[in-house]
XYZ file of C-alpha atoms in Angstrom:
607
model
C 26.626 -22.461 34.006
C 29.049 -20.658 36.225
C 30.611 -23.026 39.527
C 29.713 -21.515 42.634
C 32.396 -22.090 45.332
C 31.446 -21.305 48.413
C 32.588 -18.225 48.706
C 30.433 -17.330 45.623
C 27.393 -18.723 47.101
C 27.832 -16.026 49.953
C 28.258 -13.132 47.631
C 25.294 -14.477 45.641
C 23.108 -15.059 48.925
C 23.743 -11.269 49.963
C 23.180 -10.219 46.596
C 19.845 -11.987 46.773
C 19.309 -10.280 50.315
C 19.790 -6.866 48.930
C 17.937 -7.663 45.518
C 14.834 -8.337 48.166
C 15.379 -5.464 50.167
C 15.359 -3.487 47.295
C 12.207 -4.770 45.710
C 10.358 -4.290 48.742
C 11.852 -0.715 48.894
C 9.812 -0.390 45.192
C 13.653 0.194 43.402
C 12.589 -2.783 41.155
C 15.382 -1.413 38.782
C 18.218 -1.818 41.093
C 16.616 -5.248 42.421
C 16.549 -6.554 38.504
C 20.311 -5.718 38.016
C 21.440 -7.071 41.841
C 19.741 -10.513 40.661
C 21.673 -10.574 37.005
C 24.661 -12.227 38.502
C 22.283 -14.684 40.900
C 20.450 -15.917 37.958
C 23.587 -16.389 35.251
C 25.422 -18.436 38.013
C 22.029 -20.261 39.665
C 19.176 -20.218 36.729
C 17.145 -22.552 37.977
C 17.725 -20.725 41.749
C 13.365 -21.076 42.150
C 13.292 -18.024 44.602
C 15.744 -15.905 42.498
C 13.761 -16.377 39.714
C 10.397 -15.797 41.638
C 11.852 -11.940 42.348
C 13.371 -11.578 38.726
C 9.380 -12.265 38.373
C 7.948 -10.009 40.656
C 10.506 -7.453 40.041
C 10.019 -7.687 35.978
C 5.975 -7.696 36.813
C 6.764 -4.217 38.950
C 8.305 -2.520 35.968
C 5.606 -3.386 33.588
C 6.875 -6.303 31.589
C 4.732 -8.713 31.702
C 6.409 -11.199 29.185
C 9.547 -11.119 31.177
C 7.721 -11.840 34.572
C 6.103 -14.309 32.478
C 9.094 -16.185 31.792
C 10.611 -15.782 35.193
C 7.817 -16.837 36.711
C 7.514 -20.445 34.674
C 11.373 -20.424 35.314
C 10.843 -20.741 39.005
C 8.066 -22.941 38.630
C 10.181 -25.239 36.451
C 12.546 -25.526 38.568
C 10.266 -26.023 41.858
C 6.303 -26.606 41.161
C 5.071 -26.830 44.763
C 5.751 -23.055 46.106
C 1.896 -21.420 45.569
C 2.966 -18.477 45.818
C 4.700 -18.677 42.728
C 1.674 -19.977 41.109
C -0.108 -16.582 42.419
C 2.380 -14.218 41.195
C 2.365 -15.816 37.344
C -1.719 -15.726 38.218
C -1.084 -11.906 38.945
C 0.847 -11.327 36.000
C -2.005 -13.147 33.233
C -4.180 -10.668 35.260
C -2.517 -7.492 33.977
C -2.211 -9.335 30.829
C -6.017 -9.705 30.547
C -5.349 -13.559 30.527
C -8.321 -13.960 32.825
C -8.449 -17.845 31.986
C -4.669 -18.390 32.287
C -4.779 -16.520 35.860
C -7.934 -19.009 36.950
C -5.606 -21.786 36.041
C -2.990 -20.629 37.665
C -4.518 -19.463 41.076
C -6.321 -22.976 40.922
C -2.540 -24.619 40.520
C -1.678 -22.652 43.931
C -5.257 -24.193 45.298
C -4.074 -27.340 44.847
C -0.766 -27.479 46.418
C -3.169 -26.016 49.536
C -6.987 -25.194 49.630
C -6.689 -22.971 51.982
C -3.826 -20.448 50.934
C -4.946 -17.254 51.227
C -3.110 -15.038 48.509
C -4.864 -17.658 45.982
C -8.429 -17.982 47.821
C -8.507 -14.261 47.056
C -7.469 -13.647 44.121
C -9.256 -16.536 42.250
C -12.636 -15.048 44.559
C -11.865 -11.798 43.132
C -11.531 -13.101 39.380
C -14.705 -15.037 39.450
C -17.099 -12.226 41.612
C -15.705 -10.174 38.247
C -16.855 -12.433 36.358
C -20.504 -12.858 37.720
C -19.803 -15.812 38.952
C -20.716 -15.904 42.741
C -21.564 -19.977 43.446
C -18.187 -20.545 42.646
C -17.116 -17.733 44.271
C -18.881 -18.958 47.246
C -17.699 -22.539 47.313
C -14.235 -21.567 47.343
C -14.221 -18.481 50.084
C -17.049 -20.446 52.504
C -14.225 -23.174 54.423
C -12.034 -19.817 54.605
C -14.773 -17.750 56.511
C -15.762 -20.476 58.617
C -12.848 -20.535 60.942
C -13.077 -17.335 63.797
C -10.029 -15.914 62.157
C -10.530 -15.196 58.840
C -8.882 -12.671 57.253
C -10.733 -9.186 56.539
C -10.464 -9.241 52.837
C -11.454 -13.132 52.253
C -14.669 -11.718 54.608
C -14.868 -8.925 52.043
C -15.048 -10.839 48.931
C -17.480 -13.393 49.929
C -19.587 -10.792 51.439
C -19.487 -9.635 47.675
C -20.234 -12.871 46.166
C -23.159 -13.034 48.335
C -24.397 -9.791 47.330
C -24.070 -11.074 44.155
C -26.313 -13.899 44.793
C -29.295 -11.981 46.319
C -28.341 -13.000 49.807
C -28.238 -9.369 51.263
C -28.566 -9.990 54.941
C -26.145 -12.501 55.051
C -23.647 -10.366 53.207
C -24.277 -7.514 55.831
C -23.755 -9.894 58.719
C -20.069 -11.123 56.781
C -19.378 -7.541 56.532
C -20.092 -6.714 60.036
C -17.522 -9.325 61.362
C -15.056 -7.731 58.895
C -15.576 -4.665 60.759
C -15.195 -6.164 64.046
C -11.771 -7.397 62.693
C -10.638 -4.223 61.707
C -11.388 -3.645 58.211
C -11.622 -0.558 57.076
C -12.852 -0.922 53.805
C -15.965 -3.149 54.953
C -17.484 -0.019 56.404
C -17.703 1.239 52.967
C -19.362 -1.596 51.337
C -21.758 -2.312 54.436
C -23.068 1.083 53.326
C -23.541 0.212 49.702
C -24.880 -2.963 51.237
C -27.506 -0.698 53.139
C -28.759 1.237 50.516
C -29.190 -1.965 48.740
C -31.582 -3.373 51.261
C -33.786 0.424 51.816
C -32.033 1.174 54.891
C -30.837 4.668 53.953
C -30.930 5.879 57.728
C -28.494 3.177 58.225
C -26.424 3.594 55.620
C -26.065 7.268 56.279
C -24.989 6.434 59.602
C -22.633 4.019 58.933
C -20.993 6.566 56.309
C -20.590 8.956 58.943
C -19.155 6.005 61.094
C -16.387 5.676 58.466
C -15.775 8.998 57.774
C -14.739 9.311 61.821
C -12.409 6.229 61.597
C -10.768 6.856 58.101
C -11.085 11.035 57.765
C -11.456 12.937 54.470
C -10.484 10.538 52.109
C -12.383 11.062 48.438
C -13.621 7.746 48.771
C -15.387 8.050 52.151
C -16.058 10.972 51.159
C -18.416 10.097 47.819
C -20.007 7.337 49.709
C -21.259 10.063 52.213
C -22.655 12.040 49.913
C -24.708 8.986 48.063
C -26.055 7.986 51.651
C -26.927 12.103 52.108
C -28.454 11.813 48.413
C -30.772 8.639 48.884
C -32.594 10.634 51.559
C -33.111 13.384 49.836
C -30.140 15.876 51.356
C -28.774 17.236 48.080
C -26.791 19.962 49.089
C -25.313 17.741 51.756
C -25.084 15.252 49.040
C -23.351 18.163 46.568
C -20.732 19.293 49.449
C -19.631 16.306 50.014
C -18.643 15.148 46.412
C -16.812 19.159 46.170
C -15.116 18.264 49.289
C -13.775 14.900 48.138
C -12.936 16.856 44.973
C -10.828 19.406 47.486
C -8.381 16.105 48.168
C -8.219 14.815 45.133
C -9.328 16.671 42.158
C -8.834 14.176 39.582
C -11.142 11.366 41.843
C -13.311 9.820 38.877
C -16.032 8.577 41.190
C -16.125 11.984 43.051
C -16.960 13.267 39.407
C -18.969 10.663 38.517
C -21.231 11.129 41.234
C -21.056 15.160 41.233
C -22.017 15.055 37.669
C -24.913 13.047 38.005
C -26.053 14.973 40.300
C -25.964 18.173 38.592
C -26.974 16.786 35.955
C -30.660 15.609 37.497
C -30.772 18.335 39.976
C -30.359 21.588 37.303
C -31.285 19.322 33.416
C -28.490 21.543 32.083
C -25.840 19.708 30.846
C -23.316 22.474 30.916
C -23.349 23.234 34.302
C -23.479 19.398 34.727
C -20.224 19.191 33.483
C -18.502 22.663 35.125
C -16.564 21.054 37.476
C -15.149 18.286 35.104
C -14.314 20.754 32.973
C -11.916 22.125 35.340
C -10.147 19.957 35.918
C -9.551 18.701 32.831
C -8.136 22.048 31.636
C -5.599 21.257 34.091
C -4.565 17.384 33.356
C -6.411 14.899 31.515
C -6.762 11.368 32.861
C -8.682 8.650 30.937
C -12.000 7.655 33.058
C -12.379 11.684 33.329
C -12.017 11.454 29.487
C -14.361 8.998 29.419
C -16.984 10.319 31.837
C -16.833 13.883 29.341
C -17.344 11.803 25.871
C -20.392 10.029 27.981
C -21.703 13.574 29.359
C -21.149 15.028 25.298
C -23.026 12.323 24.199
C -26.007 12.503 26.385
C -26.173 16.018 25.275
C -26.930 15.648 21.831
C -23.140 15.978 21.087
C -21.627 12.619 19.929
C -19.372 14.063 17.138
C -17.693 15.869 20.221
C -17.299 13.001 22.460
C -15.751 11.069 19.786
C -13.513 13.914 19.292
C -11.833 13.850 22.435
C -11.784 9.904 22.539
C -10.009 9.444 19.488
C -7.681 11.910 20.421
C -7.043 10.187 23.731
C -6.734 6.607 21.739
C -4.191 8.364 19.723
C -2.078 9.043 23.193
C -3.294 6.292 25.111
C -2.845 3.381 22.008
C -2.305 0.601 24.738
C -5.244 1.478 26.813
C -8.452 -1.402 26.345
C -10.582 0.947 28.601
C -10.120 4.437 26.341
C -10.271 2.064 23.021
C -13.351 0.431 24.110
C -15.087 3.670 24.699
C -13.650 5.720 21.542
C -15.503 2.726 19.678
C -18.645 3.262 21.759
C -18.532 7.217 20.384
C -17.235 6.365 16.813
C -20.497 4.417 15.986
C -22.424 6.932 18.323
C -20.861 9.766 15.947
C -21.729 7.597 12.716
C -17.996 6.667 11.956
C -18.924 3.027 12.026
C -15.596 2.032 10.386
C -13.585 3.532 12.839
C -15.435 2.698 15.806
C -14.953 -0.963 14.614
C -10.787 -0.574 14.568
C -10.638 0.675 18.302
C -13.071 -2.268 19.514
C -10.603 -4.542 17.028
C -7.974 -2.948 18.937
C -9.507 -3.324 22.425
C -9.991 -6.424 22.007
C -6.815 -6.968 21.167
C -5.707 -5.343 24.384
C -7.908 -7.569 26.500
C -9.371 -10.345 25.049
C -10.434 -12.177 28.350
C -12.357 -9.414 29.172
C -15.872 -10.275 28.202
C -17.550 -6.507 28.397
C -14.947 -5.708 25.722
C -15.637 -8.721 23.247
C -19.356 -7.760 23.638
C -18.128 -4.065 22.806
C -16.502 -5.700 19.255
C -19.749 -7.967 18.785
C -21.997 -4.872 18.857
C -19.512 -3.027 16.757
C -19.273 -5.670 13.781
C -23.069 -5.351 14.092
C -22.897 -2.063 12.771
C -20.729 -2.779 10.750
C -22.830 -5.195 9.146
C -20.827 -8.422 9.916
C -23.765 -10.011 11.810
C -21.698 -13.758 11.487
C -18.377 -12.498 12.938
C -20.755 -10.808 15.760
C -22.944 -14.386 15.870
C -19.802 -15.973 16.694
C -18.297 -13.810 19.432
C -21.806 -13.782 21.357
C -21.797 -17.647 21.096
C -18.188 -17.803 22.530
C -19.487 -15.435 25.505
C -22.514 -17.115 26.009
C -20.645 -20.886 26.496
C -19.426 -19.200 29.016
C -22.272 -17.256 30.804
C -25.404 -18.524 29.089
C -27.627 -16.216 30.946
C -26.110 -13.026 30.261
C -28.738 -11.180 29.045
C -26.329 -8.563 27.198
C -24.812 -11.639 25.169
C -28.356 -13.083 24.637
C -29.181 -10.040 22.719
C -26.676 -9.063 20.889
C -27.053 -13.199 19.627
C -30.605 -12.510 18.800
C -29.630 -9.651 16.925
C -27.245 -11.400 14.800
C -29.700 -14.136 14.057
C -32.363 -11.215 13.107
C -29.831 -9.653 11.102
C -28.674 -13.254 9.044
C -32.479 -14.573 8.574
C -31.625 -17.229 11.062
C -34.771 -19.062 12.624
C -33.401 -18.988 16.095
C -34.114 -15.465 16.372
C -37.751 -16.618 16.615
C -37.268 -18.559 19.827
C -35.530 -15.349 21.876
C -38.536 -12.936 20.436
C -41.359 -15.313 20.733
C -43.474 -11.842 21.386
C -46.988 -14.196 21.774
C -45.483 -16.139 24.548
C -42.930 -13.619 25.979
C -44.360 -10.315 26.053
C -47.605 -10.471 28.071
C -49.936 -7.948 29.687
C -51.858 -7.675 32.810
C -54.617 -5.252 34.418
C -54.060 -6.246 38.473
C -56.979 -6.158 40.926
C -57.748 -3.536 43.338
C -55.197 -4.242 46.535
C -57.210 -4.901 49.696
C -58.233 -1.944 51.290
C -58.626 -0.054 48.244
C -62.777 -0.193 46.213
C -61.363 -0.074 43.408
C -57.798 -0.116 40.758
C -58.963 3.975 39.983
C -58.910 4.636 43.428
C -55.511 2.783 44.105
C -54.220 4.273 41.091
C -55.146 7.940 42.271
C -53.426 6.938 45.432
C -50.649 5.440 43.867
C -49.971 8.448 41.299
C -49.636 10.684 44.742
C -47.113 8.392 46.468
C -45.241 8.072 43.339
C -45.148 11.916 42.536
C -43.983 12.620 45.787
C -40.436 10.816 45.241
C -39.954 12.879 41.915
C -37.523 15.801 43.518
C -35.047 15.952 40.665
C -35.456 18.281 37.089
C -33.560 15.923 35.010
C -33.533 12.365 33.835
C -30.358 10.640 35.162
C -26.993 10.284 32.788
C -26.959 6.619 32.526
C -30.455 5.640 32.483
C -32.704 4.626 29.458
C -35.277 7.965 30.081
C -35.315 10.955 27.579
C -36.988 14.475 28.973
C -38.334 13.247 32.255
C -37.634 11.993 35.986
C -36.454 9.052 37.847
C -36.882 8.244 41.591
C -33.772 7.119 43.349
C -34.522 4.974 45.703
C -35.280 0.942 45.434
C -39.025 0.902 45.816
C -39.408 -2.408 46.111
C -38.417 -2.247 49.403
C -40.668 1.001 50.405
C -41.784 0.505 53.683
C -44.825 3.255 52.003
C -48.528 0.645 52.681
C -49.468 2.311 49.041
C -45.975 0.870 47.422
C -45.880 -2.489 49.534
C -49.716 -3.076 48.163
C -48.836 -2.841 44.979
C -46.084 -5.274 44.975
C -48.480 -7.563 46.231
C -50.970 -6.938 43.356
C -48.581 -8.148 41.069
C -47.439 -11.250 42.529
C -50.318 -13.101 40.582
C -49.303 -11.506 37.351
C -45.765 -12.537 37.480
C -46.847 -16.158 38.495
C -49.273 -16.347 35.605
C -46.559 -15.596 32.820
C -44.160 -18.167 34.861
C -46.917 -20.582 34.276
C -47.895 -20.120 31.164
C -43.947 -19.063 30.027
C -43.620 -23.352 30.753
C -40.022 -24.850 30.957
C -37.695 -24.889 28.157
C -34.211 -25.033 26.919
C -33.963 -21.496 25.846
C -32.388 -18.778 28.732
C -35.536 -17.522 29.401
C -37.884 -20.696 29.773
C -34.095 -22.720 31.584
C -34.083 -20.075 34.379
C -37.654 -20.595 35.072
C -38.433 -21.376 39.033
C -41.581 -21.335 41.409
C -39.835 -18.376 43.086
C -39.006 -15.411 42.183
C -37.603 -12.013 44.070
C -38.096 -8.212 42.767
C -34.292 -7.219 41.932
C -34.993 -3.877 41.989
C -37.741 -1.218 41.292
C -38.251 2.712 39.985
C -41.001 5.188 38.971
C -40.344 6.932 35.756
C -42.128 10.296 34.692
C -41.975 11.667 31.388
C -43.117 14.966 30.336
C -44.307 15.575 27.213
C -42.370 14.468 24.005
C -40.196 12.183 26.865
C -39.194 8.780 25.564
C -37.109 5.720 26.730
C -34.377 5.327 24.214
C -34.283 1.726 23.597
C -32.389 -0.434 26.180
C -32.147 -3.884 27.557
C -31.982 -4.604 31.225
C -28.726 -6.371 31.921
C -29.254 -7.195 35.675
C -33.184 -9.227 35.594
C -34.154 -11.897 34.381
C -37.761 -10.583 33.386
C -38.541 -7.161 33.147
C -41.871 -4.730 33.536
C -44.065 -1.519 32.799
C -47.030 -0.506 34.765
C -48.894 1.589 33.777
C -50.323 4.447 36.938
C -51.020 7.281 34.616
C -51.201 8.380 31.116
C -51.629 11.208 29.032
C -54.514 11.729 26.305
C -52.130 11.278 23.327
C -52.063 7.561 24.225
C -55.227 7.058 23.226
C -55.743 9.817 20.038
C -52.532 9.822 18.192
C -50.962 6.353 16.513
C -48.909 4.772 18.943
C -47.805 7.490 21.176
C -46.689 6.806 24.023
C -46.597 2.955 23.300
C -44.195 0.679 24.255
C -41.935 -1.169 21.554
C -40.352 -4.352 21.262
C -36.970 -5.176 18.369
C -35.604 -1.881 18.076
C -32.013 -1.793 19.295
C -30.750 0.738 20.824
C -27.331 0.537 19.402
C -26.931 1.052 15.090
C -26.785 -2.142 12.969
C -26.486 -2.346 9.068
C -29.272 -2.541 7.787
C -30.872 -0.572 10.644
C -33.414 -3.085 12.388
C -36.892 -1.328 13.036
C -39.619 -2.220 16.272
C -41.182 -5.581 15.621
C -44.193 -5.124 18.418
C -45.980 -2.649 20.480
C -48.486 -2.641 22.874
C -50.804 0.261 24.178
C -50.585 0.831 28.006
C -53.326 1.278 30.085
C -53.878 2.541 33.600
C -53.391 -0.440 35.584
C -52.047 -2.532 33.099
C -48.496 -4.333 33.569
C -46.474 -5.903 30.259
C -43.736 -8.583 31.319
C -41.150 -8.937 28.814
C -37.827 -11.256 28.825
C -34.683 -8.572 30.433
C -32.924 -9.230 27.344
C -35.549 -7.834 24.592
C -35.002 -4.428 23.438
C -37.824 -2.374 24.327
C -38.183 1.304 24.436
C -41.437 3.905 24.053
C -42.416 6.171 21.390
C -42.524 9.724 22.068
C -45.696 11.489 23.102
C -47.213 14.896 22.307
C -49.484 17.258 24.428
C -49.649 18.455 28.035
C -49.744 15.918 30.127
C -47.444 13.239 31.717
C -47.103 9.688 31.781
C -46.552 7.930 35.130
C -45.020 4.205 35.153
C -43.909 2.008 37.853
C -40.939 -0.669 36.670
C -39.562 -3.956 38.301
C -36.983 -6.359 36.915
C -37.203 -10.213 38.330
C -34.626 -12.948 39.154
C -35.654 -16.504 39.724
C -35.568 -18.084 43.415
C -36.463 -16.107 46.395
């Protein structure tokens, strides 16, 4: 260690001062070589350290901020913030469990400290876990001066829990302190409880106080979209592309737009293609592979994604979704070694273990997938993504379990409703019905992330229609769904364990294929149980096998060997089939004329 006179500990102090000054000037270079001196003559200096950290973290090396960081800490365990910044640095690191511990450690030196009340809120709303969330931002938004973005995140977490009113109110008093950003989310918020004349006007409301920002911008158009103004909706995303032509959620929503409004994928994907002759960037990469591969064109999409993973080796998000193509395109093998390398990449993030679990399953290593969707469910036992891909590895290794996730006698269970009130009779509700319904079906195409094949989707959340037709038939189903709760029982499994005397409708759609139209099979990651009504249906349901039918075991994604459906059931006008969210389920494609007309809910315990 060097002696510092005091002389020395001047020059070191305005070394220090500069190093600062420079950081905060973002010349985290010339900050790191200012503090070289400061640290060989005072190593265990806590707050010289704590820059080295934040100044290391800055310039992308997260192993040195690492170290820094636990050097301050060593040297002086009750400064918080240093607990954040290390917190901030397992973060990047996708050490999501190391950052809780670490934002917790700041927690408890003080409860209240903002920098760690939002990050940990932010870490655990990512994680779906919004009690917690909850408990931890509620003593902070209780004073009459809480900060904006502590307002913003437990408005989230409360979105996240189904309590949609009180989230609007949290983000209204965000607004009224100034944020910004709230504006945004209260429309999202909007459109989330029906009120798309609000939420347009809100969106216009932001777009005065913040201006043509690509952001503001895209949220315009979705509020112009909900209510049917496409070619508002249309300028809007083109405008935000004006600003900022590279804006993935500008393309995102453009595209799947175009996409439903014309059914022709290439002109779906014109203005993408622009840009990307210009400069790639990896969600643009991403969002062509996905548009490829909804065309019919997998081998392509993997194309360009393994290409990009051969530029981009470090990044999880373009390895996770070059192994998504690979198995898509049939190269199983090398689908596997991006989601191995992924993985790698980010192991705390749970979307992309799930990613190498459904890889290894087509790879035919159901045990190595069996054990990663145990690990994620010990961790989020209701996930209804990680409860399937465990019943698929338990299918695939002959393991009884299986039996108790796909108990199709006691899980899958159909319904014809009664006649609402006002109506003689379920034909003459359904002819009403079918008229409403066919009404909200304005677009050409089926939408670019939905389950549908060759038909139409309405937009809009219909459970909360304020159409007397829609509301009606919400209430014909409420004895239904309390009919399979009661004879569905209690139990230890994550169906039967989430089973209340309440339940709320999460969300709702009409679906309308045309002829040869399918649902590629799909799971329902948001519900808890899941539905199919059946309003109309075409003659082949009746004359020709099973078409038309709705199936129950297929996957949706390859395994080895390839698993086939397990169970069907014929629809019937009037009839609705409950199903756990987490079985795969799809339909079998239908021949003649004539279209089939569904209405679909999903269902989350308590009210």
């Amino acid at each position: 260690m060097v002696t510092v006179t005091q002389s020395n500990q001047f020059a070191l102090g305005q070394r220090f001062n500069a190093a600062r000054a420079a950081y905060e000037a973002n010349r985290a270079a010339e900050a790191v070589s200012l503090l070289q001196p400061v640290i060989q003559a005072e190593p265990r200096s806590a707050p010289a350290q704590h820059l080295l950290g934040l100044c290391l973290l800055a310039l992308g090396d997260l192993n040195g901020a690492e170290q820094a960081m636990k050097a301050s800490l060593g040297a002086d365990k009750k400064r918080p913030a240093v607990h954040v910044s290390l917190a901030e640095v397992f973060n990047r690191a996708g050490r999501a469990g190391d950052a809780e511990k670490a934002f917790r450690n700041a927690l408890a030196l003080d409860r209240l400290y903002i920098p760690a009340v939002r990050g940990l809120a932010d870490l655990l709303i990512n994680q779906s876990r919004a009690a917690e969330a909850l408990q931890l931002t509620t003593p902070v938004v209780a004073g009459a001066e809480a900060p904006p973005p502590v307002l913003d995140l437990h408005a989230e977490a409360l979105r996240q829990a189904g309590r949609l009113e009180e989230a609007l109110a949290c983000l209204e008093r965000s607004v009224a302190a100034g944020s910004r950003r709230a504006l945004l989310e209260m429309v999202g918020l909007l459109r989330d409880l029906g009120r798309y004349e609000d939420a347009a006007a809100v969106a216009r409301r932001a777009h005065e106080a913040i201006g043509d920002h690509p952001a503001v911008l895209t949220v315009l158009g979705r509020a112009q979209q909900d209510l049917g103004r496409l070619d508002e909706a249309d300028a809007a995303y083109r405008k935000a592309l004006t600003f900022d032509p590279f804006d993935p959620m500008a393309h995102q929503a453009l595209a799947d737009l175009l996409w439903t409004r014309t059914a022709d994928p290439e002109k779906a994907s014109t203005p993408l293609d622009s840009v990307l002759r210009q400069r790639s960037t990896p969600m643009l990469i991403a969002l062509k592979a996905k548009m490829l591969t909804r065309a019919g064109k997998p081998e392509q999409a993997y194309e360009i994604l393994a290409d990009a993973a051969r530029q981009l080796p470090d990044d999880p998000l373009i390895q996770a979704a070059a192994a998504t193509a690979a198995v898509y395109a049939k190269q199983i093998e090398a689908g596997l070694a991006h989601a191995e390398r992924a993985a790698a990449l980010a192991p705390e993030v749970a979307r992309i273990r799930a990613l190498l679990a459904e890889t290894s399953l087509a790879a035919g290593q159901p045990e190595r997938a069996s054990q990663i969707a145990g690990q994620l469910l010990a961790a989020h036992p209701f996930d209804q993504q990680f409860i399937s891909l465990q019943a698929l590895s338990w299918r695939l290794l002959g393991d009884a379990r299986y039996q108790g996730l796909y108990d199709y006698d006691a899980m899958v269970r159909d319904f014809i409703i009664e006649a609402p009130d006002g109506w003689s009779s379920l034909e003459a509700y359904l002819a009403d019905l079918a008229a409403t319904l066919k009404g909200m079906h304005a677009m050409r195409g089926d939408p670019l992330d939905q389950s549908l094949r060759n038909g139409t989707q309405t937009e809009q959340n219909l459970a909360l229609s304020a159409d007397p037709v829609i509301q009606a038939f919400f209430r014909a189903v409420q004895a239904p769904i309390r009919a399979y709760m009661s004879g569905l029982g209690k139990g230890r499994d994550p169906l039967r364990a989430r089973n209340q005397q309440d339940y709320r409708v999460k969300g709702a759609w009409s679906v309308r294929l045309a002829p040869d139209g399918f649902h590629a099979d799909h799971i329902h990651p948001d519900g808890w149980l899941s539905s199919a009504f059946y309003v109309e249906l075409p003659k082949a349901v009746d004359q020709n096998g099973q078409e038309g039918w709705i199936k129950f075991g297929q996957p949706g994604a390859p395994t080895r060997p390839a698993l086939e459906a397990e169970h069907f059931v014929k629809p019937a006008p009037g009839k609705l089939v409950l199903f756990p969210s987490y079985m795969w389920h799809g339909t079998v494609p239908f021949s003649g004329e004539e279209t089939r007309l569904t209405l679909a809910f999903d269902v989350v315990p308590g009210r």
